[in-house]
mmCIF file of C-alpha atoms in Angstrom:
data_model
loop_
_atom_site.group_PDB
_atom_site.id
_atom_site.type_symbol
_atom_site.label_atom_id
_atom_site.label_comp_id
_atom_site.label_asym_id
_atom_site.label_seq_id
_atom_site.Cartn_x
_atom_site.Cartn_y
_atom_site.Cartn_z
ATOM 1 C CA MET A 169 -28.346 -28.729 34.673
ATOM 2 C CA SER A 170 -25.245 -30.860 34.206
ATOM 3 C CA ILE A 171 -27.266 -33.413 32.193
ATOM 4 C CA ILE A 172 -28.535 -30.700 29.828
ATOM 5 C CA THR A 173 -25.033 -29.285 29.513
ATOM 6 C CA THR A 174 -23.629 -32.725 28.761
ATOM 7 C CA GLU A 175 -26.294 -33.431 26.166
ATOM 8 C CA THR A 176 -25.705 -30.026 24.570
ATOM 9 C CA ALA A 177 -21.967 -30.641 24.482
ATOM 10 C CA THR A 178 -22.483 -34.100 22.990
ATOM 11 C CA CYS A 179 -24.821 -32.705 20.360
ATOM 12 C CA GLY A 180 -22.386 -29.947 19.489
ATOM 13 C CA ASP A 181 -19.541 -32.441 19.287
ATOM 14 C CA LEU A 182 -21.468 -34.778 16.982
ATOM 15 C CA ARG A 183 -22.577 -31.923 14.770
ATOM 16 C CA SER A 184 -19.017 -30.580 14.625
ATOM 17 C CA ARG A 185 -17.746 -34.029 13.631
ATOM 18 C CA ALA A 186 -20.367 -34.323 10.907
ATOM 19 C CA VAL A 187 -19.613 -30.894 9.444
ATOM 20 C CA SER A 188 -15.841 -31.379 9.592
ATOM 21 C CA SER A 189 -16.221 -34.696 7.770
ATOM 22 C CA LEU A 190 -17.684 -32.793 4.823
ATOM 23 C CA ASN A 191 -14.491 -30.799 4.354
ATOM 24 C CA PRO A 192 -13.941 -30.764 0.544
ATOM 25 C CA GLY A 193 -10.201 -30.952 1.056
ATOM 26 C CA ALA A 194 -10.400 -34.563 2.262
ATOM 27 C CA HIS A 195 -11.591 -37.815 0.649
ATOM 28 C CA ALA A 196 -15.221 -37.275 -0.351
ATOM 29 C CA HIS A 197 -16.484 -40.848 -0.112
ATOM 30 C CA GLN A 198 -14.838 -41.582 3.233
ATOM 31 C CA ASN A 199 -16.044 -38.252 4.658
ATOM 32 C CA ALA A 200 -19.621 -38.763 3.492
ATOM 33 C CA GLY A 201 -19.646 -42.225 5.031
ATOM 34 C CA HIS A 202 -18.385 -40.859 8.338
ATOM 35 C CA ALA A 203 -20.980 -38.090 8.250
ATOM 36 C CA LEU A 204 -23.732 -40.642 7.702
ATOM 37 C CA GLY A 205 -22.514 -42.529 10.757
ATOM 38 C CA VAL A 206 -22.671 -39.355 12.828
ATOM 39 C CA LEU A 207 -26.122 -38.653 11.392
ATOM 40 C CA HIS A 208 -27.295 -42.046 12.659
ATOM 41 C CA GLU A 209 -25.974 -41.193 16.112
ATOM 42 C CA LEU A 210 -27.820 -37.868 16.098
ATOM 43 C CA ALA A 211 -31.083 -39.399 14.860
ATOM 44 C CA SER A 212 -31.014 -42.135 17.511
ATOM 45 C CA SER A 213 -31.689 -39.660 20.305
ATOM 46 C CA PRO A 214 -34.773 -37.406 20.600
ATOM 47 C CA ALA A 215 -32.559 -34.684 22.049
ATOM 48 C CA THR A 216 -30.483 -34.490 18.855
ATOM 49 C CA ALA A 217 -33.084 -35.438 16.241
ATOM 50 C CA SER A 218 -33.428 -31.833 15.022
ATOM 51 C CA ASP A 219 -29.674 -31.663 14.543
ATOM 52 C CA ALA A 220 -29.883 -34.841 12.481
ATOM 53 C CA LEU A 221 -32.133 -32.987 10.047
ATOM 54 C CA ALA A 222 -29.629 -30.131 9.813
ATOM 55 C CA VAL A 223 -26.768 -32.523 9.148
ATOM 56 C CA LEU A 224 -28.890 -34.377 6.576
ATOM 57 C CA HIS A 225 -29.464 -31.090 4.783
ATOM 58 C CA GLU A 226 -25.729 -30.406 4.747
ATOM 59 C CA LEU A 227 -25.116 -33.882 3.359
ATOM 60 C CA GLN A 228 -27.629 -33.235 0.599
ATOM 61 C CA VAL A 229 -25.974 -29.927 -0.235
ATOM 62 C CA HIS A 230 -22.610 -31.684 -0.276
ATOM 63 C CA GLN A 231 -23.995 -34.323 -2.664
ATOM 64 C CA VAL A 232 -25.278 -31.628 -5.024
ATOM 65 C CA GLU A 233 -21.865 -29.931 -4.960
ATOM 66 C CA LEU A 234 -20.159 -33.214 -5.851
ATOM 67 C CA GLU A 235 -22.613 -33.802 -8.691
ATOM 68 C CA LEU A 236 -21.978 -30.297 -10.049
ATOM 69 C CA GLN A 237 -18.215 -30.859 -9.835
ATOM 70 C CA ALA A 238 -18.569 -34.207 -11.639
ATOM 71 C CA GLU A 239 -20.642 -32.558 -14.363
ATOM 72 C CA GLU A 240 -18.020 -29.836 -14.773
ATOM 73 C CA LEU A 241 -15.253 -32.456 -15.024
ATOM 74 C CA ARG A 242 -17.242 -34.345 -17.669
ATOM 75 C CA GLY A 243 -17.563 -31.096 -19.619
ATOM 76 C CA TRP A 244 -13.822 -30.482 -19.439
ATOM 77 C CA ARG A 245 -13.130 -34.064 -20.540
ATOM 78 C CA THR A 246 -15.438 -33.700 -23.535
ATOM 79 C CA ALA A 247 -13.754 -30.422 -24.516
ATOM 80 C CA LEU A 248 -10.262 -31.930 -24.173
ATOM 81 C CA GLU A 249 -11.208 -34.983 -26.236
ATOM 82 C CA ALA A 250 -12.615 -32.730 -28.976
ATOM 83 C CA ALA A 251 -9.444 -30.609 -28.953
ATOM 84 C CA LEU A 252 -7.316 -33.758 -29.208
ATOM 85 C CA ARG A 253 -9.322 -34.990 -32.206
ATOM 86 C CA ARG A 254 -8.895 -31.620 -33.931
ATOM 87 C CA GLN A 255 -5.155 -31.549 -33.304
ATOM 88 C CA THR A 256 -4.787 -35.141 -34.512
ATOM 89 C CA GLN A 257 -6.674 -34.305 -37.693
ATOM 90 C CA LEU A 258 -4.503 -31.246 -38.282
ATOM 91 C CA TYR A 259 -1.341 -33.294 -37.647
ATOM 92 C CA GLU A 260 -2.359 -36.062 -40.040
ATOM 93 C CA SER A 261 -3.607 -33.829 -42.861
ATOM 94 C CA ALA A 262 -0.860 -31.183 -42.665
ATOM 95 C CA PRO A 263 1.094 -30.606 -45.904
ATOM 96 C CA VAL A 264 4.306 -30.652 -43.832
ATOM 97 C CA SER A 265 6.043 -33.910 -42.882
ATOM 98 C CA TYR A 266 6.184 -34.193 -39.096
ATOM 99 C CA PHE A 267 8.457 -36.601 -37.234
ATOM 100 C CA THR A 268 9.155 -37.296 -33.595
ATOM 101 C CA LEU A 269 12.672 -38.678 -33.140
ATOM 102 C CA ASP A 270 14.168 -40.219 -30.038
ATOM 103 C CA LEU A 271 17.508 -38.989 -28.708
ATOM 104 C CA GLY A 272 19.320 -41.350 -31.073
ATOM 105 C CA GLY A 273 17.531 -39.977 -34.139
ATOM 106 C CA ALA A 274 15.150 -42.930 -34.667
ATOM 107 C CA VAL A 275 11.559 -42.289 -35.732
ATOM 108 C CA ARG A 276 9.036 -42.607 -32.914
ATOM 109 C CA GLU A 277 6.045 -41.014 -34.631
ATOM 110 C CA LEU A 278 5.273 -39.479 -38.015
ATOM 111 C CA ASN A 279 2.258 -38.262 -39.898
ATOM 112 C CA GLN A 280 0.913 -39.542 -43.199
ATOM 113 C CA THR A 281 2.703 -36.806 -45.150
ATOM 114 C CA GLY A 282 6.025 -37.891 -43.640
ATOM 115 C CA ALA A 283 5.432 -41.500 -44.647
ATOM 116 C CA ALA A 284 4.575 -40.386 -48.190
ATOM 117 C CA LEU A 285 7.714 -38.243 -48.342
ATOM 118 C CA LEU A 286 9.955 -41.177 -47.431
ATOM 119 C CA GLY A 287 8.013 -43.532 -49.679
ATOM 120 C CA ALA A 288 7.291 -46.249 -47.134
ATOM 121 C CA GLU A 289 4.510 -47.397 -44.843
ATOM 122 C CA ARG A 290 4.422 -45.789 -41.462
ATOM 123 C CA LYS A 291 4.823 -49.061 -39.555
ATOM 124 C CA VAL A 292 7.982 -49.805 -41.583
ATOM 125 C CA LEU A 293 9.492 -46.406 -40.788
ATOM 126 C CA LEU A 294 8.962 -46.570 -37.034
ATOM 127 C CA GLY A 295 12.251 -47.287 -35.291
ATOM 128 C CA GLN A 296 14.405 -46.425 -38.308
ATOM 129 C CA LEU A 297 16.980 -43.662 -38.237
ATOM 130 C CA LEU A 298 15.807 -40.672 -40.235
ATOM 131 C CA SER A 299 19.406 -40.089 -41.288
ATOM 132 C CA VAL A 300 19.423 -43.253 -43.445
ATOM 133 C CA PHE A 301 17.097 -41.438 -45.851
ATOM 134 C CA LEU A 302 19.554 -38.550 -46.228
ATOM 135 C CA ALA A 303 22.716 -37.970 -48.188
ATOM 136 C CA PRO A 304 25.852 -38.271 -45.998
ATOM 137 C CA ASP A 305 26.369 -34.494 -45.702
ATOM 138 C CA SER A 306 22.703 -33.983 -44.862
ATOM 139 C CA ALA A 307 22.816 -36.777 -42.279
ATOM 140 C CA ARG A 308 25.629 -34.920 -40.527
ATOM 141 C CA GLU A 309 23.649 -31.669 -40.796
ATOM 142 C CA LEU A 310 20.645 -33.350 -39.200
ATOM 143 C CA ARG A 311 22.754 -34.618 -36.304
ATOM 144 C CA ALA A 312 24.063 -31.073 -35.811
ATOM 145 C CA LEU A 313 20.493 -29.768 -35.771
ATOM 146 C CA LEU A 314 19.507 -32.333 -33.152
ATOM 147 C CA MET A 315 22.459 -31.359 -30.989
ATOM 148 C CA SER A 316 21.546 -27.678 -31.315
ATOM 149 C CA ALA A 317 17.947 -28.406 -30.353
ATOM 150 C CA GLY A 318 19.205 -30.414 -27.384
ATOM 151 C CA ASP A 319 21.154 -27.336 -26.286
ATOM 152 C CA GLY A 320 17.973 -25.264 -26.390
ATOM 153 C CA LEU A 321 18.524 -23.616 -29.772
ATOM 154 C CA ARG A 322 15.630 -23.611 -32.233
ATOM 155 C CA GLY A 323 14.208 -21.744 -35.186
ATOM 156 C CA LYS A 324 17.044 -22.599 -37.568
ATOM 157 C CA VAL A 325 15.996 -23.772 -41.013
ATOM 158 C CA CYS A 326 18.371 -25.792 -43.150
ATOM 159 C CA GLU A 327 18.234 -27.590 -46.474
ATOM 160 C CA LEU A 328 18.695 -31.366 -46.518
ATOM 161 C CA GLN A 329 19.054 -33.817 -49.378
ATOM 162 C CA LEU A 330 16.942 -36.954 -49.352
ATOM 163 C CA SER A 331 18.723 -39.864 -50.960
ATOM 164 C CA GLY A 332 18.222 -43.573 -51.540
ATOM 165 C CA HIS A 333 15.372 -45.922 -50.791
ATOM 166 C CA ARG A 334 11.994 -45.011 -52.227
ATOM 167 C CA ALA A 335 12.384 -41.410 -51.096
ATOM 168 C CA GLY A 336 14.410 -40.677 -54.232
ATOM 169 C CA SER A 337 16.724 -37.691 -54.441
ATOM 170 C CA ARG A 338 15.092 -34.404 -53.485
ATOM 171 C CA LYS A 339 15.720 -31.397 -51.314
ATOM 172 C CA VAL A 340 13.711 -30.577 -48.208
ATOM 173 C CA TYR A 341 13.694 -27.742 -45.712
ATOM 174 C CA ALA A 342 14.098 -28.913 -42.131
ATOM 175 C CA THR A 343 13.462 -27.425 -38.700
ATOM 176 C CA VAL A 344 14.160 -29.176 -35.397
ATOM 177 C CA SER A 345 13.077 -28.411 -31.847
ATOM 178 C CA ALA A 346 13.239 -30.269 -28.566
ATOM 179 C CA ASP A 347 10.054 -32.033 -27.521
ATOM 180 C CA PRO A 348 8.616 -29.929 -24.648
ATOM 181 C CA VAL A 349 7.692 -33.162 -22.874
ATOM 182 C CA GLY A 350 11.357 -34.177 -23.032
ATOM 183 C CA GLY A 351 13.383 -37.089 -24.326
ATOM 184 C CA ALA A 352 12.682 -36.520 -28.019
ATOM 185 C CA PHE A 353 12.980 -34.128 -30.950
ATOM 186 C CA LEU A 354 10.278 -32.671 -33.173
ATOM 187 C CA VAL A 355 11.301 -32.462 -36.825
ATOM 188 C CA ALA A 356 9.402 -30.803 -39.673
ATOM 189 C CA LEU A 357 10.375 -31.400 -43.307
ATOM 190 C CA MET A 358 8.946 -29.562 -46.316
ATOM 191 C CA ASP A 359 9.642 -30.340 -49.922
ATOM 192 C CA ALA A 360 12.009 -27.669 -51.267
ATOM 193 C CA GLY A 361 12.020 -28.814 -54.901
ATOM 194 C CA ASP A 362 9.485 -26.314 -56.117
ATOM 195 C CA GLY A 363 8.265 -24.843 -52.842
ATOM 196 C CA ALA A 364 5.086 -26.892 -53.057
ATOM 197 C CA PRO A 365 3.915 -29.054 -50.163
ATOM 198 C CA VAL A 366 4.189 -32.806 -50.342
ATOM 199 C CA LYS A 367 1.056 -34.270 -51.935
ATOM 200 C CA GLN A 368 -0.896 -36.945 -50.151
ATOM 201 C CA GLY A 369 -0.813 -40.396 -51.764
ATOM 202 C CA GLY A 370 -3.768 -42.205 -53.263
ATOM 203 C CA PRO A 371 -5.540 -45.265 -51.924
ATOM 204 C CA GLY A 372 -2.308 -47.247 -51.832
ATOM 205 C CA ALA A 373 -0.393 -44.604 -49.896
ATOM 206 C CA ALA A 374 1.257 -45.278 -46.543
ATOM 207 C CA GLN A 375 -0.996 -45.326 -43.526
#
């Protein structure tokens, strides 16, 4: 009787170890490997061979669950990549000039419309202060806008005067907000000369 009880207890312990190793809250690969080891122990004894089949079934179910989860993750990745491509296309083709400025006011990123507005290639504009393309009063106004955005204020629209360089002399409407990721400002400029959006350049335009 004691031998049967011991064997039953051993079987129950092995089975419990195998099932607990399939806990989805832990590391899947390590757990599956441990469960396979327990499965080998169960299969090595005639008294626990039937339990080995039960554990094998649970391992197979666990594998199917992991495959379904991986398929779902691949679907989410595909959807996110498609959304990113759409947003990038919208950003690049927008009639509004978009800039990302660091805390010092230097250009980190800009779209094609922004490069066309300032009359220079994008790679040349990166790292330059946006204020150098503005009249002195407008440069001060931009700095005030950046400070306001840094204090959490947003939604204010002001008129700035572009001046010098290839940007020429023209008025633009500007809005500034803090980058939600932090450490930067998002600036939108729209040509205010006749209310029309900035036109994209031809084949020789900035890239």
